[in-house]
Amino acid sequence: MAYEGNWAPLSPYTTGIRGRCPRCGQGHLFNGFLTLKPSCEVCGLDYSFADPADGPAFFVICFACVPSVALAVWIEVMFQPAFWVHLLISLPVMILTCLLPLRPLKGWLVNSQYFYKAEQGRIDRGSGGTEADNRRNGSN
Ligand SMILES: [Zn+2]
């Protein structure tokens, strides 16, 4: 199944935004809109490493939600339109600017995680070093 070869590093921008596998750039990353596949159908890369958590939502909130709400507030303050104007303009703008970037952002974050080998932090119990080394390198 998993073909362990040497893979040229692919930019997380080009592969992630298109929702492609971070290793081969051919297979698909997503099963549905935001659900990740268990593994790549082309190279067999296991996607279980992927954990972007709230990353995509954070970027959408900062760079899409806030500006689209600001647009709605600006329309209200400048024109004081009837409520249906917000239904026709503000609401669709908010929905589109919040939903459309989620998938490319998640792809980019997952592929960046693979590219930079980012993972959960672990405590280094150390392998070498004597008691004296530790004393010398630690606080004195
Ligand atoms: Zn792949």
JSON list of N, CA and C and ligand atoms in Angstrom, two decimals, residues 7 20-28 39-45 47, ligand 1:
[
{"chain": "A", "resi": 7, "resn": "TRP", "atom": "N", "xyz": [10.52, 11.52, -2.09]},
{"chain": "A", "resi": 7, "resn": "TRP", "atom": "CA", "xyz": [9.58, 12.45, -2.69]},
{"chain": "A", "resi": 7, "resn": "TRP", "atom": "C", "xyz": [10.19, 13.84, -2.66]},
{"chain": "A", "resi": 20, "resn": "ARG", "atom": "N", "xyz": [-4.61, 18.94, -2.43]},
{"chain": "A", "resi": 20, "resn": "ARG", "atom": "CA", "xyz": [-3.89, 17.75, -2.91]},
{"chain": "A", "resi": 20, "resn": "ARG", "atom": "C", "xyz": [-3.00, 17.20, -1.80]},
{"chain": "A", "resi": 21, "resn": "CYS", "atom": "N", "xyz": [-2.56, 15.98, -1.99]},
{"chain": "A", "resi": 21, "resn": "CYS", "atom": "CA", "xyz": [-1.70, 15.29, -1.05]},
{"chain": "A", "resi": 21, "resn": "CYS", "atom": "C", "xyz": [-0.39, 16.07, -0.88]},
{"chain": "A", "resi": 22, "resn": "PRO", "atom": "N", "xyz": [0.07, 16.25, 0.38]},
{"chain": "A", "resi": 22, "resn": "PRO", "atom": "CA", "xyz": [1.30, 17.01, 0.59]},
{"chain": "A", "resi": 22, "resn": "PRO", "atom": "C", "xyz": [2.56, 16.29, 0.10]},
{"chain": "A", "resi": 23, "resn": "ARG", "atom": "N", "xyz": [2.49, 14.96, -0.08]},
{"chain": "A", "resi": 23, "resn": "ARG", "atom": "CA", "xyz": [3.69, 14.23, -0.48]},
{"chain": "A", "resi": 23, "resn": "ARG", "atom": "C", "xyz": [3.79, 14.08, -1.99]},
{"chain": "A", "resi": 24, "resn": "CYS", "atom": "N", "xyz": [2.72, 13.59, -2.64]},
{"chain": "A", "resi": 24, "resn": "CYS", "atom": "CA", "xyz": [2.81, 13.35, -4.08]},
{"chain": "A", "resi": 24, "resn": "CYS", "atom": "C", "xyz": [2.18, 14.47, -4.90]},
{"chain": "A", "resi": 25, "resn": "GLY", "atom": "N", "xyz": [1.29, 15.26, -4.28]},
{"chain": "A", "resi": 25, "resn": "GLY", "atom": "CA", "xyz": [0.64, 16.35, -5.01]},
{"chain": "A", "resi": 25, "resn": "GLY", "atom": "C", "xyz": [-0.40, 15.87, -6.00]},
{"chain": "A", "resi": 26, "resn": "GLN", "atom": "N", "xyz": [-0.69, 14.56, -6.02]},
{"chain": "A", "resi": 26, "resn": "GLN", "atom": "CA", "xyz": [-1.65, 14.01, -6.97]},
{"chain": "A", "resi": 26, "resn": "GLN", "atom": "C", "xyz": [-2.95, 13.61, -6.29]},
{"chain": "A", "resi": 27, "resn": "GLY", "atom": "N", "xyz": [-2.82, 12.87, -5.20]},
{"chain": "A", "resi": 27, "resn": "GLY", "atom": "CA", "xyz": [-4.01, 12.38, -4.50]},
{"chain": "A", "resi": 27, "resn": "GLY", "atom": "C", "xyz": [-4.78, 13.50, -3.84]},
{"chain": "A", "resi": 28, "resn": "HIS", "atom": "N", "xyz": [-6.00, 13.19, -3.46]},
{"chain": "A", "resi": 28, "resn": "HIS", "atom": "CA", "xyz": [-6.86, 14.20, -2.86]},
{"chain": "A", "resi": 28, "resn": "HIS", "atom": "C", "xyz": [-6.75, 14.16, -1.34]},
{"chain": "A", "resi": 39, "resn": "SER", "atom": "N", "xyz": [-6.19, 8.43, 4.03]},
{"chain": "A", "resi": 39, "resn": "SER", "atom": "CA", "xyz": [-4.87, 8.37, 3.42]},
{"chain": "A", "resi": 39, "resn": "SER", "atom": "C", "xyz": [-4.97, 8.78, 1.95]},
{"chain": "A", "resi": 40, "resn": "CYS", "atom": "N", "xyz": [-3.80, 9.00, 1.34]},
{"chain": "A", "resi": 40, "resn": "CYS", "atom": "CA", "xyz": [-3.75, 9.39, -0.06]},
{"chain": "A", "resi": 40, "resn": "CYS", "atom": "C", "xyz": [-4.02, 8.17, -0.95]},
{"chain": "A", "resi": 41, "resn": "GLU", "atom": "N", "xyz": [-4.87, 8.33, -1.95]},
{"chain": "A", "resi": 41, "resn": "GLU", "atom": "CA", "xyz": [-5.20, 7.20, -2.83]},
{"chain": "A", "resi": 41, "resn": "GLU", "atom": "C", "xyz": [-4.10, 6.95, -3.86]},
{"chain": "A", "resi": 42, "resn": "VAL", "atom": "N", "xyz": [-3.18, 7.87, -4.01]},
{"chain": "A", "resi": 42, "resn": "VAL", "atom": "CA", "xyz": [-2.11, 7.69, -5.01]},
{"chain": "A", "resi": 42, "resn": "VAL", "atom": "C", "xyz": [-0.84, 7.14, -4.35]},
{"chain": "A", "resi": 43, "resn": "CYS", "atom": "N", "xyz": [-0.33, 7.82, -3.31]},
{"chain": "A", "resi": 43, "resn": "CYS", "atom": "CA", "xyz": [0.94, 7.39, -2.72]},
{"chain": "A", "resi": 43, "resn": "CYS", "atom": "C", "xyz": [0.75, 6.67, -1.39]},
{"chain": "A", "resi": 44, "resn": "GLY", "atom": "N", "xyz": [-0.46, 6.66, -0.84]},
{"chain": "A", "resi": 44, "resn": "GLY", "atom": "CA", "xyz": [-0.72, 5.93, 0.39]},
{"chain": "A", "resi": 44, "resn": "GLY", "atom": "C", "xyz": [-0.30, 6.64, 1.66]},
{"chain": "A", "resi": 45, "resn": "LEU", "atom": "N", "xyz": [0.03, 7.94, 1.57]},
{"chain": "A", "resi": 45, "resn": "LEU", "atom": "CA", "xyz": [0.42, 8.67, 2.77]},
{"chain": "A", "resi": 45, "resn": "LEU", "atom": "C", "xyz": [-0.72, 8.68, 3.78]},
{"chain": "A", "resi": 47, "resn": "TYR", "atom": "N", "xyz": [-2.86, 10.15, 6.49]},
{"chain": "A", "resi": 47, "resn": "TYR", "atom": "CA", "xyz": [-3.16, 11.54, 6.88]},
{"chain": "A", "resi": 47, "resn": "TYR", "atom": "C", "xyz": [-3.43, 11.69, 8.38]},
{"chain": "B", "resi": 1, "resn": "ZN", "atom": "ZN", "xyz": [-0.13, 11.20, -2.09]}
]
